[in-house]
Every structure is written in structure tokens, then in C-alpha cells.
Amino acid sequence: AEKHAGVSCVTASMDDIQFEEAARVGQIITIRTKVNRAFQTSMEVGIKVTVQDVLTNAEKIVSVAYATYVAKPVGAAKFKLKPVQLLSTEDHLEHSLAIERRRIRLGYVQVFQKLMQESNKEGDFYACEEKDALSTEHTHVQSTELVLPPHANHHGNTFGGQIMAWMQTVASISASRLCRSHAILKSVNMFKFWGPSFVGDRLVFNAIVNNTFHNSVEVGVRVEAYNCEEWIKAQPRHINSAFLIFSAVDDKGELLTLPRVKP
């Protein structure tokens, strides 16, 4: 992103990330990235992750993801980006698909906000009537992390990948409390940065199971940041939320059927 813009850039959001393959110790991971399209003030960066087994030389796709970056603002004015130079047929295809992904992404947010508004109406609530439904209360997990210099990027902001790693940890614990087995991450949905955090901030992660879907479970994670003054006054900054989807397997590698839950 910074190579294209020529200035410092920050991550605005990640499209839904699907994990197709697990990468294990001793395998070689290759990460390829390129700017697919630049809009007025934001750009889409495509990310392809593959894993290679050194013994068989076989290469498999771990994940294909799309990140939205913006130029780090200097003052009040937004930085306008130059168009992407298209060199190959693949470049032209990704350039065309990028505008569609952006349209879907923006529409997705609007639909979600509408659903939230409708569900928050007085007297509108969900109740699971199934006799054997489990309460999600015991799946609540909270963790606090202190942002240290190794956790920050070259701008002094907390590295987005570090936040995602911490989110996955608390979400995995939350999911495993319901599954009673090792939870396997399948996807990360609606991962958006609402604001930055910095070295010295305390980040509080809250995770809880939202619902189960036969062989998968959704865990919601909310991240709040505090500096020293905000910590004392209990005035958090909501910097990130995401929904993580997990599955679980038994000793034979078969997918476990998960119980219905009572929120």
C-alpha cells in the first residue's frame, strides 16, 4: 500500500477471511500482495497466502484476503491516491472485481446496521425454547493486554495483526468452552478498525459465543483501548470488533455436532 501511495498508510478494514488450509511447523509460507485498485482516498490490497510442504513440494492455498488501506492523514485533508497501473489480464480482472467487492462491503455494513436497529426495538428479543439449550454465560472470556513497542508498527500504532492474534486467542478459549474440544478457526468476519491504539495503551478483549450452527460456532469479540487517564476514568475507546467462526473435531477428525445455545 505504501509503495503505491508513496506515503504512510494504515489498515481501515479487512474483508471476510476464509481459512482453506492449516499451516504447520516445518512448512514454508509464501505471502503475495498487490494493490488491486485505488479509489479516491482508499485502496484495496489483495493478499494470497500459500503453504508448501518441504517433503512433497506440494503447494496449497491457505487464504485469499482483501484489505482496505487509507493514506495516513496529515492535518485535516485526506490524501488522494493515484490510479493503479494495470499490466496483465489478471490485473484487469482484479481491478474490476475490486469495485464490486467495495459495493458489497458497503452494502453489508448498511444491512447489518439496519438489522441491529430493528433488533434493538423495545420488546424485541430472542429466546431459545429448546429444552437442552446451553447458556452462553460460561463462554464469556475477558483478557487485558498492555501494548509494548514490539506490538507496534512503524507508525507507533498497535499492529493490526497483533490485535487479530489476541482476538483469536480469547475467541478460541470462548469457543472451546462450548465445544469442549480444540476449536479450529475457519473464518474472520467484519474485521474493522474503528480507531487506533498506541504503545502504552491497555487493550481489553471481551469474547462470547453468539450462536451455533450445527457444525460451527460464532464468537463475537469486542476490543476497547484505554490510555492511563482513560483507564482511571473508565472511559474506553472502542477500536475493533469482529466475528470469528470456529468448528471442532473429535479424536477421529470428524466434525462435532454442536448444541443449541441460549443467549
mmCIF file of C-alpha atoms in Angstrom:
data_model
loop_
_atom_site.group_PDB
_atom_site.id
_atom_site.type_symbol
_atom_site.label_atom_id
_atom_site.label_comp_id
_atom_site.label_asym_id
_atom_site.label_seq_id
_atom_site.Cartn_x
_atom_site.Cartn_y
_atom_site.Cartn_z
ATOM 1 C CA ALA A 1 0.000 0.000 0.000
ATOM 2 C CA GLU A 2 2.769 2.443 0.913
ATOM 3 C CA LYS A 3 4.717 1.582 -2.226
ATOM 4 C CA HIS A 4 1.711 2.651 -4.303
ATOM 5 C CA ALA A 5 0.768 5.715 -2.259
ATOM 6 C CA GLY A 6 4.284 6.961 -1.575
ATOM 7 C CA VAL A 7 3.191 7.939 1.944
ATOM 8 C CA SER A 8 2.445 6.176 5.227
ATOM 9 C CA CYS A 9 -0.721 4.040 5.143
ATOM 10 C CA VAL A 10 -2.924 2.406 7.777
ATOM 11 C CA THR A 11 -5.376 -0.505 7.643
ATOM 12 C CA ALA A 12 -9.037 0.551 7.584
ATOM 13 C CA SER A 13 -10.676 -2.888 7.410
ATOM 14 C CA MET A 14 -10.359 -6.488 6.287
ATOM 15 C CA ASP A 15 -12.911 -8.302 4.177
ATOM 16 C CA ASP A 16 -14.087 -11.660 5.490
ATOM 17 C CA ILE A 17 -11.118 -14.034 5.748
ATOM 18 C CA GLN A 18 -11.632 -17.732 4.976
ATOM 19 C CA PHE A 19 -9.019 -20.316 6.006
ATOM 20 C CA GLU A 20 -8.887 -23.164 3.489
ATOM 21 C CA GLU A 21 -5.820 -24.986 4.798
ATOM 22 C CA ALA A 22 -3.855 -25.210 8.050
ATOM 23 C CA ALA A 23 -0.179 -24.260 8.070
ATOM 24 C CA ARG A 24 2.016 -26.361 10.340
ATOM 25 C CA VAL A 25 5.519 -26.260 11.791
ATOM 26 C CA GLY A 26 8.162 -27.097 9.188
ATOM 27 C CA GLN A 27 6.130 -25.899 6.208
ATOM 28 C CA ILE A 28 7.015 -22.854 4.104
ATOM 29 C CA ILE A 29 4.518 -19.992 3.917
ATOM 30 C CA THR A 30 4.531 -17.590 0.970
ATOM 31 C CA ILE A 31 2.611 -14.309 1.142
ATOM 32 C CA ARG A 32 1.979 -12.333 -2.056
ATOM 33 C CA THR A 33 0.316 -8.919 -2.034
ATOM 34 C CA LYS A 34 -0.546 -6.253 -4.584
ATOM 35 C CA VAL A 35 -2.791 -3.189 -4.859
ATOM 36 C CA ASN A 36 -5.817 -4.200 -6.949
ATOM 37 C CA ARG A 37 -7.500 -0.815 -7.211
ATOM 38 C CA ALA A 38 -7.127 2.687 -5.815
ATOM 39 C CA PHE A 39 -10.264 4.708 -5.140
ATOM 40 C CA GLN A 40 -10.242 8.395 -4.245
ATOM 41 C CA THR A 41 -8.735 8.045 -0.763
ATOM 42 C CA SER A 42 -8.645 4.285 -0.142
ATOM 43 C CA MET A 43 -7.250 1.244 -1.897
ATOM 44 C CA GLU A 44 -7.832 -2.494 -1.959
ATOM 45 C CA VAL A 45 -4.829 -4.735 -1.361
ATOM 46 C CA GLY A 46 -5.156 -8.399 -2.331
ATOM 47 C CA ILE A 47 -3.340 -10.920 -0.146
ATOM 48 C CA LYS A 48 -2.698 -14.534 -1.121
ATOM 49 C CA VAL A 49 -1.186 -16.952 1.389
ATOM 50 C CA THR A 50 0.075 -20.367 0.296
ATOM 51 C CA VAL A 51 1.818 -23.161 2.191
ATOM 52 C CA GLN A 52 4.423 -25.529 0.772
ATOM 53 C CA ASP A 53 5.338 -28.900 2.227
ATOM 54 C CA VAL A 54 9.126 -29.283 2.009
ATOM 55 C CA LEU A 55 8.884 -33.070 1.755
ATOM 56 C CA THR A 56 6.306 -33.331 -1.056
ATOM 57 C CA ASN A 57 6.845 -29.857 -2.610
ATOM 58 C CA ALA A 58 3.050 -29.567 -2.818
ATOM 59 C CA GLU A 59 1.660 -26.013 -2.546
ATOM 60 C CA LYS A 60 -1.825 -25.290 -1.197
ATOM 61 C CA ILE A 61 -3.774 -22.067 -0.674
ATOM 62 C CA VAL A 62 -4.188 -21.163 2.992
ATOM 63 C CA SER A 63 -6.198 -17.994 2.441
ATOM 64 C CA VAL A 64 -7.046 -15.239 -0.024
ATOM 65 C CA ALA A 65 -7.961 -11.967 1.660
ATOM 66 C CA TYR A 66 -8.612 -8.339 0.790
ATOM 67 C CA ALA A 67 -7.600 -5.392 2.963
ATOM 68 C CA THR A 68 -8.656 -1.759 2.660
ATOM 69 C CA TYR A 69 -5.921 0.801 3.323
ATOM 70 C CA VAL A 70 -6.003 4.580 3.550
ATOM 71 C CA ALA A 71 -3.135 7.048 3.488
ATOM 72 C CA LYS A 72 -2.322 8.255 6.980
ATOM 73 C CA PRO A 73 -3.816 11.777 7.122
ATOM 74 C CA VAL A 74 -1.571 14.766 7.691
ATOM 75 C CA GLY A 75 -3.750 17.501 9.093
ATOM 76 C CA ALA A 76 -7.412 17.738 8.084
ATOM 77 C CA ALA A 77 -7.057 16.988 4.361
ATOM 78 C CA LYS A 78 -7.373 13.430 3.008
ATOM 79 C CA PHE A 79 -4.654 12.147 0.700
ATOM 80 C CA LYS A 80 -5.851 11.377 -2.836
ATOM 81 C CA LEU A 81 -4.404 8.271 -4.442
ATOM 82 C CA LYS A 82 -3.149 7.806 -7.980
ATOM 83 C CA PRO A 83 -4.757 5.104 -10.187
ATOM 84 C CA VAL A 84 -3.245 1.616 -10.340
ATOM 85 C CA GLN A 85 -1.281 0.782 -13.487
ATOM 86 C CA LEU A 86 -2.760 -2.406 -14.977
ATOM 87 C CA LEU A 87 -0.199 -4.667 -16.655
ATOM 88 C CA SER A 88 -1.822 -8.096 -17.062
ATOM 89 C CA THR A 89 -5.181 -9.738 -17.695
ATOM 90 C CA GLU A 90 -5.269 -10.749 -14.037
ATOM 91 C CA ASP A 91 -4.689 -7.104 -13.027
ATOM 92 C CA HIS A 92 -7.667 -6.003 -15.152
ATOM 93 C CA LEU A 93 -9.887 -8.711 -13.640
ATOM 94 C CA GLU A 94 -8.970 -7.870 -10.044
ATOM 95 C CA HIS A 95 -9.412 -4.160 -10.827
ATOM 96 C CA SER A 96 -12.986 -4.825 -11.994
ATOM 97 C CA LEU A 97 -13.818 -7.138 -9.098
ATOM 98 C CA ALA A 98 -12.479 -4.628 -6.553
ATOM 99 C CA ILE A 99 -15.305 -2.152 -7.231
ATOM 100 C CA GLU A 100 -17.856 -4.958 -6.792
ATOM 101 C CA ARG A 101 -16.254 -6.091 -3.539
ATOM 102 C CA ARG A 102 -16.360 -2.476 -2.312
ATOM 103 C CA ARG A 103 -20.046 -2.174 -3.221
ATOM 104 C CA ILE A 104 -20.853 -5.438 -1.412
ATOM 105 C CA ARG A 105 -18.761 -4.391 1.601
ATOM 106 C CA LEU A 106 -20.545 -1.049 1.981
ATOM 107 C CA GLY A 107 -23.943 -2.670 1.458
ATOM 108 C CA TYR A 108 -23.082 -5.360 4.006
ATOM 109 C CA VAL A 109 -22.450 -2.714 6.668
ATOM 110 C CA GLN A 110 -25.753 -0.946 5.937
ATOM 111 C CA VAL A 111 -27.737 -4.197 6.127
ATOM 112 C CA PHE A 112 -26.040 -5.136 9.398
ATOM 113 C CA GLN A 113 -26.750 -1.708 10.938
ATOM 114 C CA LYS A 114 -30.404 -1.965 9.897
ATOM 115 C CA LEU A 115 -30.707 -5.406 11.480
ATOM 116 C CA MET A 116 -29.154 -4.092 14.706
ATOM 117 C CA GLN A 117 -31.588 -1.158 14.818
ATOM 118 C CA GLU A 118 -34.583 -3.453 14.296
ATOM 119 C CA SER A 119 -33.407 -5.927 16.935
ATOM 120 C CA ASN A 120 -32.918 -3.142 19.493
ATOM 121 C CA LYS A 121 -36.576 -2.114 19.415
ATOM 122 C CA GLU A 122 -38.257 -2.322 22.816
ATOM 123 C CA GLY A 123 -39.790 -5.734 23.451
ATOM 124 C CA ASP A 124 -37.982 -7.390 20.543
ATOM 125 C CA PHE A 125 -35.737 -10.149 21.864
ATOM 126 C CA TYR A 126 -34.654 -13.689 21.068
ATOM 127 C CA ALA A 127 -35.388 -16.622 23.313
ATOM 128 C CA CYS A 128 -34.363 -20.195 22.624
ATOM 129 C CA GLU A 129 -37.091 -22.582 23.703
ATOM 130 C CA GLU A 130 -35.131 -25.802 23.147
ATOM 131 C CA LYS A 131 -35.015 -27.883 26.321
ATOM 132 C CA ASP A 132 -31.325 -28.832 26.117
ATOM 133 C CA ALA A 133 -30.031 -25.428 25.004
ATOM 134 C CA LEU A 134 -26.874 -24.334 26.830
ATOM 135 C CA SER A 135 -26.411 -20.880 28.302
ATOM 136 C CA THR A 136 -23.628 -18.839 26.702
ATOM 137 C CA GLU A 137 -22.795 -17.174 30.027
ATOM 138 C CA HIS A 138 -19.909 -19.573 30.739
ATOM 139 C CA THR A 139 -18.346 -18.801 27.331
ATOM 140 C CA HIS A 140 -17.566 -15.174 28.240
ATOM 141 C CA VAL A 141 -13.795 -14.593 28.206
ATOM 142 C CA GLN A 142 -12.030 -11.328 29.049
ATOM 143 C CA SER A 143 -8.349 -10.584 28.538
ATOM 144 C CA THR A 144 -6.249 -7.458 29.068
ATOM 145 C CA GLU A 145 -3.070 -6.770 27.089
ATOM 146 C CA LEU A 146 -0.519 -3.974 27.514
ATOM 147 C CA VAL A 147 0.727 -2.648 24.171
ATOM 148 C CA LEU A 148 4.546 -2.713 24.189
ATOM 149 C CA PRO A 149 6.970 -1.474 21.492
ATOM 150 C CA PRO A 150 7.290 -4.932 19.834
ATOM 151 C CA HIS A 151 3.492 -4.895 19.330
ATOM 152 C CA ALA A 152 3.559 -1.630 17.352
ATOM 153 C CA ASN A 153 4.156 -0.964 13.671
ATOM 154 C CA HIS A 154 6.438 1.698 12.205
ATOM 155 C CA HIS A 155 3.792 4.380 12.876
ATOM 156 C CA GLY A 156 3.658 3.652 16.606
ATOM 157 C CA ASN A 157 0.139 2.173 16.279
ATOM 158 C CA THR A 158 -0.657 -1.302 17.566
ATOM 159 C CA PHE A 159 -0.035 -3.737 14.719
ATOM 160 C CA GLY A 160 -3.369 -4.908 13.286
ATOM 161 C CA GLY A 161 -2.124 -8.482 13.021
ATOM 162 C CA GLN A 162 -1.251 -8.456 16.728
ATOM 163 C CA ILE A 163 -4.774 -7.336 17.611
ATOM 164 C CA MET A 164 -6.190 -10.112 15.435
ATOM 165 C CA ALA A 165 -3.916 -12.671 17.129
ATOM 166 C CA TRP A 166 -5.076 -11.565 20.593
ATOM 167 C CA MET A 167 -8.695 -11.662 19.388
ATOM 168 C CA GLN A 168 -8.244 -15.191 18.078
ATOM 169 C CA THR A 169 -6.838 -16.328 21.433
ATOM 170 C CA VAL A 170 -9.816 -15.140 23.520
ATOM 171 C CA ALA A 171 -12.307 -16.281 20.854
ATOM 172 C CA SER A 172 -10.700 -19.732 20.723
ATOM 173 C CA ILE A 173 -10.992 -20.101 24.506
ATOM 174 C CA SER A 174 -14.627 -18.967 24.339
ATOM 175 C CA ALA A 175 -15.466 -21.456 21.563
ATOM 176 C CA SER A 176 -13.661 -24.344 23.289
ATOM 177 C CA ARG A 177 -15.721 -23.817 26.449
ATOM 178 C CA LEU A 178 -18.804 -24.611 24.403
ATOM 179 C CA CYS A 179 -17.305 -27.271 22.112
ATOM 180 C CA ARG A 180 -15.367 -28.978 24.937
ATOM 181 C CA SER A 181 -12.744 -29.628 22.286
ATOM 182 C CA HIS A 182 -9.963 -27.842 20.441
ATOM 183 C CA ALA A 183 -11.638 -25.147 18.314
ATOM 184 C CA ILE A 184 -10.408 -24.647 14.739
ATOM 185 C CA LEU A 185 -10.672 -21.158 13.239
ATOM 186 C CA LYS A 186 -12.485 -21.198 9.885
ATOM 187 C CA SER A 187 -13.108 -17.516 9.141
ATOM 188 C CA VAL A 188 -12.908 -13.961 10.484
ATOM 189 C CA ASN A 189 -15.838 -11.723 9.539
ATOM 190 C CA MET A 190 -16.451 -7.955 9.667
ATOM 191 C CA PHE A 191 -12.965 -7.115 10.966
ATOM 192 C CA LYS A 192 -12.889 -3.311 11.002
ATOM 193 C CA PHE A 193 -10.676 -0.772 12.732
ATOM 194 C CA TRP A 194 -12.799 1.980 14.298
ATOM 195 C CA GLY A 195 -9.769 3.791 15.691
ATOM 196 C CA PRO A 196 -6.074 3.378 16.522
ATOM 197 C CA SER A 197 -4.341 2.285 19.706
ATOM 198 C CA PHE A 198 -0.791 3.062 20.723
ATOM 199 C CA VAL A 199 2.189 1.852 22.750
ATOM 200 C CA GLY A 200 1.253 2.117 26.441
ATOM 201 C CA ASP A 201 -2.471 1.515 25.870
ATOM 202 C CA ARG A 202 -4.317 -1.234 27.723
ATOM 203 C CA LEU A 203 -6.461 -3.296 25.373
ATOM 204 C CA VAL A 204 -9.427 -5.158 26.861
ATOM 205 C CA PHE A 205 -10.809 -8.070 24.832
ATOM 206 C CA ASN A 206 -14.302 -9.435 25.527
ATOM 207 C CA ALA A 207 -15.434 -12.595 23.728
ATOM 208 C CA ILE A 208 -18.647 -14.619 23.956
ATOM 209 C CA VAL A 209 -20.420 -17.259 21.877
ATOM 210 C CA ASN A 210 -23.255 -15.671 19.890
ATOM 211 C CA ASN A 211 -24.774 -18.773 18.299
ATOM 212 C CA THR A 212 -24.107 -22.268 16.979
ATOM 213 C CA PHE A 213 -24.890 -23.678 13.528
ATOM 214 C CA HIS A 214 -24.763 -27.494 13.666
ATOM 215 C CA ASN A 215 -21.009 -27.889 12.973
ATOM 216 C CA SER A 216 -19.813 -24.320 13.597
ATOM 217 C CA VAL A 217 -19.951 -21.643 16.258
ATOM 218 C CA GLU A 218 -19.783 -17.843 16.007
ATOM 219 C CA VAL A 219 -17.845 -15.928 18.648
ATOM 220 C CA GLY A 220 -18.133 -12.156 18.887
ATOM 221 C CA VAL A 221 -15.120 -10.179 20.112
ATOM 222 C CA ARG A 222 -15.083 -6.508 21.132
ATOM 223 C CA VAL A 223 -11.827 -4.625 21.723
ATOM 224 C CA GLU A 224 -11.576 -1.474 23.828
ATOM 225 C CA ALA A 225 -8.471 0.651 24.404
ATOM 226 C CA TYR A 226 -7.500 2.806 27.379
ATOM 227 C CA ASN A 227 -4.585 5.127 27.968
ATOM 228 C CA CYS A 228 -3.596 5.801 31.591
ATOM 229 C CA GLU A 229 -6.083 8.657 32.075
ATOM 230 C CA GLU A 230 -8.925 6.768 30.356
ATOM 231 C CA TRP A 231 -8.132 3.688 32.472
ATOM 232 C CA ILE A 232 -8.594 5.638 35.714
ATOM 233 C CA LYS A 233 -11.806 7.305 34.476
ATOM 234 C CA ALA A 234 -13.175 4.074 32.922
ATOM 235 C CA GLN A 235 -13.589 5.767 29.534
ATOM 236 C CA PRO A 236 -12.781 3.146 26.881
ATOM 237 C CA ARG A 237 -12.281 3.706 23.142
ATOM 238 C CA HIS A 238 -13.986 1.062 21.007
ATOM 239 C CA ILE A 239 -11.294 0.288 18.435
ATOM 240 C CA ASN A 240 -12.305 -3.041 16.923
ATOM 241 C CA SER A 241 -14.954 -5.753 16.694
ATOM 242 C CA ALA A 242 -15.137 -8.965 14.700
ATOM 243 C CA PHE A 243 -16.977 -12.256 14.427
ATOM 244 C CA LEU A 244 -14.895 -15.439 14.356
ATOM 245 C CA ILE A 245 -16.264 -18.753 13.116
ATOM 246 C CA PHE A 246 -14.900 -21.996 14.594
ATOM 247 C CA SER A 247 -15.510 -25.694 14.136
ATOM 248 C CA ALA A 248 -14.370 -28.594 16.316
ATOM 249 C CA VAL A 249 -13.365 -32.187 15.596
ATOM 250 C CA ASP A 250 -13.253 -35.376 17.648
ATOM 251 C CA ASP A 251 -10.345 -37.826 18.051
ATOM 252 C CA LYS A 252 -11.104 -39.300 14.616
ATOM 253 C CA GLY A 253 -11.048 -35.910 12.889
ATOM 254 C CA GLU A 254 -14.839 -35.871 12.401
ATOM 255 C CA LEU A 255 -16.721 -32.597 12.812
ATOM 256 C CA LEU A 256 -18.560 -32.344 16.117
ATOM 257 C CA THR A 257 -22.276 -31.522 16.170
ATOM 258 C CA LEU A 258 -22.664 -28.535 18.472
ATOM 259 C CA PRO A 259 -25.546 -27.948 20.901
ATOM 260 C CA ARG A 260 -28.048 -25.127 20.554
ATOM 261 C CA VAL A 261 -27.390 -22.188 22.829
ATOM 262 C CA LYS A 262 -29.452 -19.841 24.969
ATOM 263 C CA PRO A 263 -28.043 -16.295 24.868
#
